[in-house]
Tab-separated table of C-alpha atoms in Angstrom:
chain	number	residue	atom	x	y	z
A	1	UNK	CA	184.500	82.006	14.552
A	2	UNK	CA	185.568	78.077	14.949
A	3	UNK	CA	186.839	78.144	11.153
A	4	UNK	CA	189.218	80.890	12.658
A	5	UNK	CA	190.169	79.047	16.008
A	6	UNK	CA	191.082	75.828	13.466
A	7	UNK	CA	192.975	78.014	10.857
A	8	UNK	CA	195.189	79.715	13.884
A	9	UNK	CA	195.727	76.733	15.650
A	10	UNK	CA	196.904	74.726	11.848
A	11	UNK	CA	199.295	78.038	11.579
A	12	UNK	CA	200.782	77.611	14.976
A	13	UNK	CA	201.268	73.916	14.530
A	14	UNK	CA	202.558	74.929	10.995
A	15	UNK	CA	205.323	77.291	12.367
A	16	UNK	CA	206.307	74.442	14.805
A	17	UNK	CA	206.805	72.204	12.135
A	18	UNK	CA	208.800	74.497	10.385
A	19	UNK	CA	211.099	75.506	13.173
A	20	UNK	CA	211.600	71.303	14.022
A	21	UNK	CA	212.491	70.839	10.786
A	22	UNK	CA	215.087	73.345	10.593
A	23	UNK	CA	216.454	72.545	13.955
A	24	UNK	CA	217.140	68.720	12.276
A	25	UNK	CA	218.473	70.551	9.225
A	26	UNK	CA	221.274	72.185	11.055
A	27	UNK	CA	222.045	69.567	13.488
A	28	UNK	CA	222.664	67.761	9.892
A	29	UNK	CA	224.606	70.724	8.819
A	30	UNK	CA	226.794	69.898	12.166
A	31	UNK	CA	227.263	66.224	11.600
A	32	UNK	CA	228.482	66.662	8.591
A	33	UNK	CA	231.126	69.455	9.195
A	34	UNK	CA	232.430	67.375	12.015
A	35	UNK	CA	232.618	64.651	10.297
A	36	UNK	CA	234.608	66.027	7.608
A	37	UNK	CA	236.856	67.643	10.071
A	38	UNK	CA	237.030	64.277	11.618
A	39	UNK	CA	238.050	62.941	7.923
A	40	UNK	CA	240.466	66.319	7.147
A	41	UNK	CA	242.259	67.252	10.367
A	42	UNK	CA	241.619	63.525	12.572
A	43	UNK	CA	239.888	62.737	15.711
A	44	UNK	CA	241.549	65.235	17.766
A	45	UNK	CA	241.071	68.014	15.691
A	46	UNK	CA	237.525	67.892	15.450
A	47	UNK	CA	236.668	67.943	19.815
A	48	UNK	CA	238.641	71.408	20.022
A	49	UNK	CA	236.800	74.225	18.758
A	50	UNK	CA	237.799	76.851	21.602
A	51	UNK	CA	240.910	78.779	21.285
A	52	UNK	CA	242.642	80.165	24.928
A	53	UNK	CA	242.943	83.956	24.121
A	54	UNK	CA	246.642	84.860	26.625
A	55	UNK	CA	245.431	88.318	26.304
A	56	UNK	CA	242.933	88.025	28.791
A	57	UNK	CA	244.955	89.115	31.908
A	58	UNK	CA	242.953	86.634	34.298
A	59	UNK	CA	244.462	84.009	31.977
A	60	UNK	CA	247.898	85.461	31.553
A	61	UNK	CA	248.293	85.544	35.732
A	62	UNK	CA	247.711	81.682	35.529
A	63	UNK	CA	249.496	80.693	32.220
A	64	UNK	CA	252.682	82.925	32.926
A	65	UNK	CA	253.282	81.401	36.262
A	66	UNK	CA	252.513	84.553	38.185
A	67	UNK	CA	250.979	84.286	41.989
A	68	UNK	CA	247.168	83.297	41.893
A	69	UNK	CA	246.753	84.106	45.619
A	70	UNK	CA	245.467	88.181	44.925
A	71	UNK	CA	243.459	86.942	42.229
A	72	UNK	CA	241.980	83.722	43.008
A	73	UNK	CA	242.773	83.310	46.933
A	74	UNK	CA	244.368	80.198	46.305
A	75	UNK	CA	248.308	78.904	45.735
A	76	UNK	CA	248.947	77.642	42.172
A	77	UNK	CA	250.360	73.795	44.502
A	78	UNK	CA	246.073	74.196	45.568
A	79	UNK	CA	244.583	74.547	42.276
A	80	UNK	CA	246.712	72.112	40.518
A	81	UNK	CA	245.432	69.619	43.409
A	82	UNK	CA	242.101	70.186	42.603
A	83	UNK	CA	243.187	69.867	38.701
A	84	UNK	CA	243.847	66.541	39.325
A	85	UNK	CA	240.603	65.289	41.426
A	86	UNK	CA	238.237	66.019	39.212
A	87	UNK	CA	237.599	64.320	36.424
A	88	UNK	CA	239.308	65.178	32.957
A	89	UNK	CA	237.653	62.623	30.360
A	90	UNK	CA	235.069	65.160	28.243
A	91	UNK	CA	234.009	64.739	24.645
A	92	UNK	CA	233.664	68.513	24.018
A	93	UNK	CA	233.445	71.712	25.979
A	94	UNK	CA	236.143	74.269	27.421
A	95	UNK	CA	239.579	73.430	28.391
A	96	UNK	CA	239.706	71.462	31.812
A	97	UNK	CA	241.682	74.172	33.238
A	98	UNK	CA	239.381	77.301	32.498
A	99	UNK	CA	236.634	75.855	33.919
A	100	UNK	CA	238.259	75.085	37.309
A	101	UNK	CA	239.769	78.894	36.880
A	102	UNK	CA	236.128	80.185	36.618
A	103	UNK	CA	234.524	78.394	39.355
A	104	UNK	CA	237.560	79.284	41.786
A	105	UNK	CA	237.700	82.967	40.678
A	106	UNK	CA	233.578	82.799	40.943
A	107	UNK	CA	233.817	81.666	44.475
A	108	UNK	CA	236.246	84.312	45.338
A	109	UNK	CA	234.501	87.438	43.760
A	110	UNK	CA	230.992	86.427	45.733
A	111	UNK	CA	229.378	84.020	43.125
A	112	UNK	CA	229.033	87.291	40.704
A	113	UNK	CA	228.129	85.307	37.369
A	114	UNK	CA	227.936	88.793	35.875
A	115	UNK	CA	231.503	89.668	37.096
A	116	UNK	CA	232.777	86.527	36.263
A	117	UNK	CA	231.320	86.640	32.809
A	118	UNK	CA	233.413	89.936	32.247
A	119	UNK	CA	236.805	88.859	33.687
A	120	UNK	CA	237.097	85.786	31.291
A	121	UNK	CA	235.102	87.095	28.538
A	122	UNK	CA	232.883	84.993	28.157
A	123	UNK	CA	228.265	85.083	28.108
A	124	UNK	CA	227.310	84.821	31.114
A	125	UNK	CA	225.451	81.675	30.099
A	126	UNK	CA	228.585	80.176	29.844
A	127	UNK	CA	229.760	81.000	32.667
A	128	UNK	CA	226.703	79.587	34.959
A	129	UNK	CA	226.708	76.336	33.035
A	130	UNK	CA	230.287	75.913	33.913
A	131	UNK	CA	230.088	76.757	37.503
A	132	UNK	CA	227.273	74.529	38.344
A	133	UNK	CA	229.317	71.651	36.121
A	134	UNK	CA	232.374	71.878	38.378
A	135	UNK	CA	230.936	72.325	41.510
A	136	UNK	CA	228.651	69.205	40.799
A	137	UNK	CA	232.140	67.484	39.462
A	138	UNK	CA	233.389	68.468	42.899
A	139	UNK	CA	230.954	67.087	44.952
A	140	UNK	CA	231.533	63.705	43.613
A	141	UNK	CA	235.098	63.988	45.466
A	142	UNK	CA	233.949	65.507	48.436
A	143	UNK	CA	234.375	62.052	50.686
A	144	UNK	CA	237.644	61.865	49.032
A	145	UNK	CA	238.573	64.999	50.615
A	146	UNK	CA	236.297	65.083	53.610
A	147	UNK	CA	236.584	62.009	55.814
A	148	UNK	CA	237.004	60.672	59.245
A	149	UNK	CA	240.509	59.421	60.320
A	150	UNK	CA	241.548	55.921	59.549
A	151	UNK	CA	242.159	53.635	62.245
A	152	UNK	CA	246.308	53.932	62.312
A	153	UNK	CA	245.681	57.759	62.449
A	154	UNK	CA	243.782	57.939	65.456
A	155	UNK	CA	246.582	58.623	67.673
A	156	UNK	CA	248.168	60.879	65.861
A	157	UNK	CA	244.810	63.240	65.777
A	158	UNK	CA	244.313	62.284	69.373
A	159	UNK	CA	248.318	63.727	70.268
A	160	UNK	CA	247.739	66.978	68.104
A	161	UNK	CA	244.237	67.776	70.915
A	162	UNK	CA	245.913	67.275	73.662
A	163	UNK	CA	249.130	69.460	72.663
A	164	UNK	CA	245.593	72.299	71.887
A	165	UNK	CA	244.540	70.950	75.374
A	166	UNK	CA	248.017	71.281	76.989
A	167	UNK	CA	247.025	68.009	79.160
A	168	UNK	CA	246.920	64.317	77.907
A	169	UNK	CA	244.006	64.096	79.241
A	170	UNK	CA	242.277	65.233	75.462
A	171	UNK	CA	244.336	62.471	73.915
A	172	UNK	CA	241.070	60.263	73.163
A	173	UNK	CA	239.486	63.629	71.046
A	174	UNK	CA	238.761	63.008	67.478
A	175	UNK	CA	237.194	66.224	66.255
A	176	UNK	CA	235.978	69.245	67.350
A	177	UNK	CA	232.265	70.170	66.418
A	178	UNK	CA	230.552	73.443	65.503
A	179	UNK	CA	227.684	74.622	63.698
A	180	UNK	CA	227.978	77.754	61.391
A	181	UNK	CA	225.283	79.969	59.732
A	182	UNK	CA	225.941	80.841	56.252
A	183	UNK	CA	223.937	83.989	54.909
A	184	UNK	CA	221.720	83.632	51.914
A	185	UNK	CA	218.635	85.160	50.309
A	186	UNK	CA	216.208	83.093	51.008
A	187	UNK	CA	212.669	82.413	49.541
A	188	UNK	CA	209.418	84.008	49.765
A	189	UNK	CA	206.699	83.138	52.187
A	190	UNK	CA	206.151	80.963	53.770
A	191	UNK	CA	209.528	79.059	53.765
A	192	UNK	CA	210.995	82.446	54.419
A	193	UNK	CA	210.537	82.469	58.288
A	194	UNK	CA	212.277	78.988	58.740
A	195	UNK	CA	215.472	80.013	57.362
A	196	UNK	CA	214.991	83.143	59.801
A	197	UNK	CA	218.189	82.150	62.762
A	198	UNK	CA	218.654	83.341	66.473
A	199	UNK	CA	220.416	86.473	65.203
A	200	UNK	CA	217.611	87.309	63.167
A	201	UNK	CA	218.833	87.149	59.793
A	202	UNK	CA	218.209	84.278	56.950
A	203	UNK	CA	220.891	81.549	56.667
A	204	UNK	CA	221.095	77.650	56.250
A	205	UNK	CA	223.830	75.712	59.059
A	206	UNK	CA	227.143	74.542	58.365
A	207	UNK	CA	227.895	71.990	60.884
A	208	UNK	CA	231.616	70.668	60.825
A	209	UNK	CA	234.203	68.350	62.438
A	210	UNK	CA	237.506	69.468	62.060
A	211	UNK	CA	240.914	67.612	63.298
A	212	UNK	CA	243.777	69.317	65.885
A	213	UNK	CA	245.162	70.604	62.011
A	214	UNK	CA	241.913	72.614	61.427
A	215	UNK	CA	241.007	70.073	58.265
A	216	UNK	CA	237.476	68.950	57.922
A	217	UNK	CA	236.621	65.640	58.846
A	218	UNK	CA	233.071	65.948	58.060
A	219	UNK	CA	230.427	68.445	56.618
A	220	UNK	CA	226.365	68.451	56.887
A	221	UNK	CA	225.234	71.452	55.471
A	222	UNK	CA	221.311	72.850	54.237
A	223	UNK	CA	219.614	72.923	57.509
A	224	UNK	CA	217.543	76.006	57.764
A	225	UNK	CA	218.788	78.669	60.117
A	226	UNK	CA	216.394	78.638	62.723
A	227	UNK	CA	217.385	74.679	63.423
A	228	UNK	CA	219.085	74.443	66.572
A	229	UNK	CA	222.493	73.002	66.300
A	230	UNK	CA	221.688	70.174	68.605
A	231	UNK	CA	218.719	69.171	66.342
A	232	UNK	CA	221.109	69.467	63.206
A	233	UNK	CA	223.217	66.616	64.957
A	234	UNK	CA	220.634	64.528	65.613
A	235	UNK	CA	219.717	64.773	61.798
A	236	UNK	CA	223.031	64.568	60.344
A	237	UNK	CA	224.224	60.871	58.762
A	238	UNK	CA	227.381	61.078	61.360
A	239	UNK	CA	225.353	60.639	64.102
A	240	UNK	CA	222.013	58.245	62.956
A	241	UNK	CA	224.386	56.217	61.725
A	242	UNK	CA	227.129	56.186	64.603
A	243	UNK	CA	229.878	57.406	61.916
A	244	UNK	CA	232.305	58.733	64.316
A	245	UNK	CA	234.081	58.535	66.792
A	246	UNK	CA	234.735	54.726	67.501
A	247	UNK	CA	234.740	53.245	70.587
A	248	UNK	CA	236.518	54.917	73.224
A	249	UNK	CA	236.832	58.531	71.452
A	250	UNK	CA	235.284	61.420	72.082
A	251	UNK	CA	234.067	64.806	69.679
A	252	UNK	CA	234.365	67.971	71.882
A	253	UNK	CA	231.379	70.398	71.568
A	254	UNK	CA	230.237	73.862	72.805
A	255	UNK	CA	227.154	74.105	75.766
A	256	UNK	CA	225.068	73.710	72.475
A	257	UNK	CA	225.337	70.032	72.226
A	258	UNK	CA	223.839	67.886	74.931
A	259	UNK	CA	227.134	65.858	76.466
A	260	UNK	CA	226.444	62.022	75.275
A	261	UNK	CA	228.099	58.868	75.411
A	262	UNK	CA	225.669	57.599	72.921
A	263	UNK	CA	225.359	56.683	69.655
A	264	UNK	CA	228.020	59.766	69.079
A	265	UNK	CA	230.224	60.491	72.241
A	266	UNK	CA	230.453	64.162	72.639
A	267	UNK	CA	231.954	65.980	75.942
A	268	UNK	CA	230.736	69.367	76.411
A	269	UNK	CA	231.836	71.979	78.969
A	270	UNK	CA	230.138	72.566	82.121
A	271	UNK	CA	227.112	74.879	82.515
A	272	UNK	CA	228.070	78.259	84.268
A	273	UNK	CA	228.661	78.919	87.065
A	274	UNK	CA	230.873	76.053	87.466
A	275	UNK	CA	230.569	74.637	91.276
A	276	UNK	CA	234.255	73.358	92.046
A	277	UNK	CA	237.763	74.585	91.034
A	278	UNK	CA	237.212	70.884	88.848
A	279	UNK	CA	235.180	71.909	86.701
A	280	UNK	CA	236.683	75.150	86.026
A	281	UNK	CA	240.037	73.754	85.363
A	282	UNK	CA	238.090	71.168	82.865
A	283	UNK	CA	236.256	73.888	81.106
A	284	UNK	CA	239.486	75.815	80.271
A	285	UNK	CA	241.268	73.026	79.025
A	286	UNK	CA	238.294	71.722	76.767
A	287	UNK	CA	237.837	75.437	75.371
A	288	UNK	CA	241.819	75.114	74.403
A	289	UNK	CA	241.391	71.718	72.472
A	290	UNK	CA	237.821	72.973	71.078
A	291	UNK	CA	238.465	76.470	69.757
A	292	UNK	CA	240.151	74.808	66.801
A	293	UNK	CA	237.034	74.456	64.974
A	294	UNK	CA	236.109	78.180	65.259
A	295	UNK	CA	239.246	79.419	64.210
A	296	UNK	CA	238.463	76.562	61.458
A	297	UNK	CA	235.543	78.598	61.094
A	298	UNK	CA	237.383	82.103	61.228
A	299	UNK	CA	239.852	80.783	58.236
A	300	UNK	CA	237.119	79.724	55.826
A	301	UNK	CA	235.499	82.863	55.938
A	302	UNK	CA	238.351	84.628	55.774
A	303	UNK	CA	239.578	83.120	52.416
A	304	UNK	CA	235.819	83.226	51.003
A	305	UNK	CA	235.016	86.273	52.748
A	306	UNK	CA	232.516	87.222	49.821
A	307	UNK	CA	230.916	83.852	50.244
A	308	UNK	CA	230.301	83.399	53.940
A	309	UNK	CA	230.613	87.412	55.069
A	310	UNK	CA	227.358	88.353	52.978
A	311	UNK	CA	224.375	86.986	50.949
A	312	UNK	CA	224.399	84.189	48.630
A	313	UNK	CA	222.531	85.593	45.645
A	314	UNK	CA	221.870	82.275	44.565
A	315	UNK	CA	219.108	79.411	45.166
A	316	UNK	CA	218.836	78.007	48.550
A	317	UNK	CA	219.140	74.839	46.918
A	318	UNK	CA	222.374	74.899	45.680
A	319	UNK	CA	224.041	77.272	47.871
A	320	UNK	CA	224.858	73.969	50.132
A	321	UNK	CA	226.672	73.071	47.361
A	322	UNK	CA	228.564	76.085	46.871
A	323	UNK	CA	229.586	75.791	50.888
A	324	UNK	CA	231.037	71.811	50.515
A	325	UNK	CA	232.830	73.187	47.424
A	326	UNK	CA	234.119	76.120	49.882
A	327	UNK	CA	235.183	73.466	52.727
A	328	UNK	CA	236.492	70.711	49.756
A	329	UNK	CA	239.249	73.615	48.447
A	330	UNK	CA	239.672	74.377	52.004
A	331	UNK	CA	241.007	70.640	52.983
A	332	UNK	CA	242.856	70.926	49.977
A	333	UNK	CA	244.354	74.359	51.072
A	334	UNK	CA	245.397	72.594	54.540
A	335	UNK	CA	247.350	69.441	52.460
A	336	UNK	CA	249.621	72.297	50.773
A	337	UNK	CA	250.294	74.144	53.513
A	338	UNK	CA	248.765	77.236	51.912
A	339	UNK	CA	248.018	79.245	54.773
A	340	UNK	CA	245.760	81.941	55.490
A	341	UNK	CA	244.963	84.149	58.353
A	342	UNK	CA	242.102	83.966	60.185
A	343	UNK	CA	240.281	87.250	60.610
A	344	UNK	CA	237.465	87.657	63.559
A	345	UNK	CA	233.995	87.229	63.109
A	346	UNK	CA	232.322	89.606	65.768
A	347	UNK	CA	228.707	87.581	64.858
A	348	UNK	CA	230.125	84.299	65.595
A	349	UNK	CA	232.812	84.962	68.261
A	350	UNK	CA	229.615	86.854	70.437
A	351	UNK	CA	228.274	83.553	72.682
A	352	UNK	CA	224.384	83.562	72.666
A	353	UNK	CA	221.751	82.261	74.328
A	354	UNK	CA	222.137	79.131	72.071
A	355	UNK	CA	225.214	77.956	74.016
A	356	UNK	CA	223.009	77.811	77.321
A	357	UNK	CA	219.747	76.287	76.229
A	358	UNK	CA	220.688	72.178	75.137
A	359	UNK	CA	222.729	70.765	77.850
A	360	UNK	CA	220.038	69.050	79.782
A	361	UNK	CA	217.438	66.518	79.391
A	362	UNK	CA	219.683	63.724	78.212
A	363	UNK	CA	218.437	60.481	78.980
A	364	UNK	CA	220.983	58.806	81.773
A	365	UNK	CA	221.704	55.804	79.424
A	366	UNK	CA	222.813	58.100	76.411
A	367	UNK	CA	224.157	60.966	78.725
A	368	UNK	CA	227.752	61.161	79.091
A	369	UNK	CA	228.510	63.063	82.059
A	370	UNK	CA	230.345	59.967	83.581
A	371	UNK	CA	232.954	60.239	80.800
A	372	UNK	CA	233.309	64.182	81.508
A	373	UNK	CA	233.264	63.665	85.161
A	374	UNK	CA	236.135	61.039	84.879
A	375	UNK	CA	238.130	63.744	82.593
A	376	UNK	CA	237.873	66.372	85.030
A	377	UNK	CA	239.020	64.240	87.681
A	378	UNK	CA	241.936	63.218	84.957
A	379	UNK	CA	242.770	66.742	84.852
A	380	UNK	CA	243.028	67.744	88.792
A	381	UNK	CA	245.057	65.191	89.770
A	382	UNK	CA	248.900	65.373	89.732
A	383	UNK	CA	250.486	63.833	87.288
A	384	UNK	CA	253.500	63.392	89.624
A	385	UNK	CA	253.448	62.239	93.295
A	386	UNK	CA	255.074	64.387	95.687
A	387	UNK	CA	258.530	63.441	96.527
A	388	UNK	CA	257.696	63.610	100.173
A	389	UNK	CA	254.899	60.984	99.931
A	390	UNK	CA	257.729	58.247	98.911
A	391	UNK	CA	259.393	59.183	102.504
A	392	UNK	CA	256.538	56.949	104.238
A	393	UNK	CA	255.088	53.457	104.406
């Protein structure tokens, strides 16, 4: 019985051998046809060994000059942007362009590899490898793309909230701020529950900050769905490490932020019922300047309506990934002017309890309800003195 344990065991080591050596033969084989290429036909020659078949008609809409918007939900000005981002330097491997036309067209069918695959021809293999290549080549732009306003275009962000806000009041907003959950399928039990949200289906949090042009200014994304927005703040980089907005600024959130002065300063409306004809006028002016983000909101789904409208057959992991990608080609979308209307979200536009439950229990040193008081007051009083009041001492 052992001689025949020893004998298998030699054959299986045997047959690995064999395959190894083979393996080196071929790669041999390779070396040495590229190298006579190399010799034969010169350096260039020998890195292209893909031919672009113009028969495909996915290819023949984008190498024609035909509109890419049905196809691809993006203008051709957008995708040769993001053509010139990302890196271009590659030893081997497809054509620069056809990889960016995958990704983009695999974003817009739903992150179908399968359908994907078919469209371009190509294995399905392929076709993953690529996607996951570019998105990873896009997240090493994202704070290219995604970024808080510089110092000389503060005022220019703070003019564009308070035309949304219709007073000048809102002229010392930087962003607006909003969490958004992003359906996925998510993994088995016992991690299943946490990604379980307040509307009771699975999803991991988008929160943004968006300017008065609807462009992000900064994305945290991966927190599972049952997180509470105000804890996805406190765990976010932009707000451990003070990020935005500088001194003297102000975010503008829902009744699901707590309103702080400190280390992020974030004015939120106040809690209903309001008590004084104050604080209503406040609250209607700060839902003016805020809504921005959820139509922010409304317009990303829209254009990746197969993304952000259904599951995300793909791992939890890297579907925050796929999402930055989404909001990257979005900012890009907003440089070109390549508009596209936003469509309501019933799910998101419905206020829950969520908005109701995080406004108190601030600490007095961090809370700002001083700043939000002084606002309000901002916003009552006339901006104009009465003629009549000149007519006395």
């Amino acid at each position: 019985m052992d001689r025949v344990v020893v004998a298998v065991a030699a054959g299986i080591l045997y047959l690995q051998a064999e395959t190894q050596a083979a393996a080196r033969m071929k790669m041999r084989e390779r070396r040495r046809a590229l190298m006579a290429c190399r010799l034969h036909w010169g350096e260039s020659a020998a890195k292209i060994y893909t031919q672009i078949d113009y028969s495909i008609p996915i290819l023949s809409i984008y190498f024609t000059g035909a509109d890419l918007k049905p196809a691809f939900r993006l203008s051709r000005a957008s995708v040769h942007m993001l053509l010139q981002m990302l890196p271009r330097e590659k030893q081997h491997g497809w054509n620069h362009e056809i990889e960016v036309l995958v990704t983009i067209y695999w974003l817009a069918c739903g992150a179908s590899y399968r359908v994907t695959a078919d469209i371009f021809s190509m294995p399905v293999a392929t076709v993953c490898r690529i996607v996951h290549n570019v998105i990873e080549e896009m997240m090493g732009i994202l704070h290219h793309v995604i970024h808080f306003p510089k110092a000389e275009e503060m005022e220019e962000v703070g003019a564009g909230f308070a035309r949304l806000a219709g007073n000048e009041a809102f002229r010392c907003t930087t962003g607006a701020i909003d969490g958004c959950h992003i359906r996925i399928l998510p993994p088995r039990e016992p991690h299943r529950r946490s990604y379980i949200n307040r509307k009771l289906f699975p999803s991991i949090v988008l929160q943004g900050i968006c300017d008065s042009r609807g462009a992000f200014l900064d994305v945290y994304i991966g927190n599972c769905g049952s997180v509470h927005d105000a804890l996805v703040l406190r765990r976010s980089p932009m707000y451990k490490q003070a990020l935005n907005p500088p001194a003297g600024y102000f975010l503008l959130g829902d009744g699901g932020y707590p309103c702080l002065r400190h280390p992020v300063a974030i004015m939120t409306p106040y809690r209903q019922p309001v008590s004084t004809p104050v604080e209503e006028r406040f609250n209607r002016h700060h839902a003016k300047a805020r809504n921005i983000i959820e139509r922010t909101f409304g317009i990303l789904k829209t254009r990746w309506r197969s993304i952000f409208l259904r599951a995300l057959v793909i791992r939890p992991l890297f579907a925050p990934k796929v999402v930055g990608a989404c909001c990257i080609l979005h900012n890009i979308c907003v440089a070109t002017d390549d508009v596209c209307q936003e469509e309501g979200d019933e799910e998101e536009a419905q206020a829950g309890p969520e908005a109701e439950t995080e406004g108190t229990g601030v600490d007095r040193e961090l809370s700002g309800a001083c700043i939000q008081a002084r606002l309000a007051a901002r916003l009552s009083a006339p901006e104009q003195l009465p003629a009549c009041l000149f007519e006395h001492d």
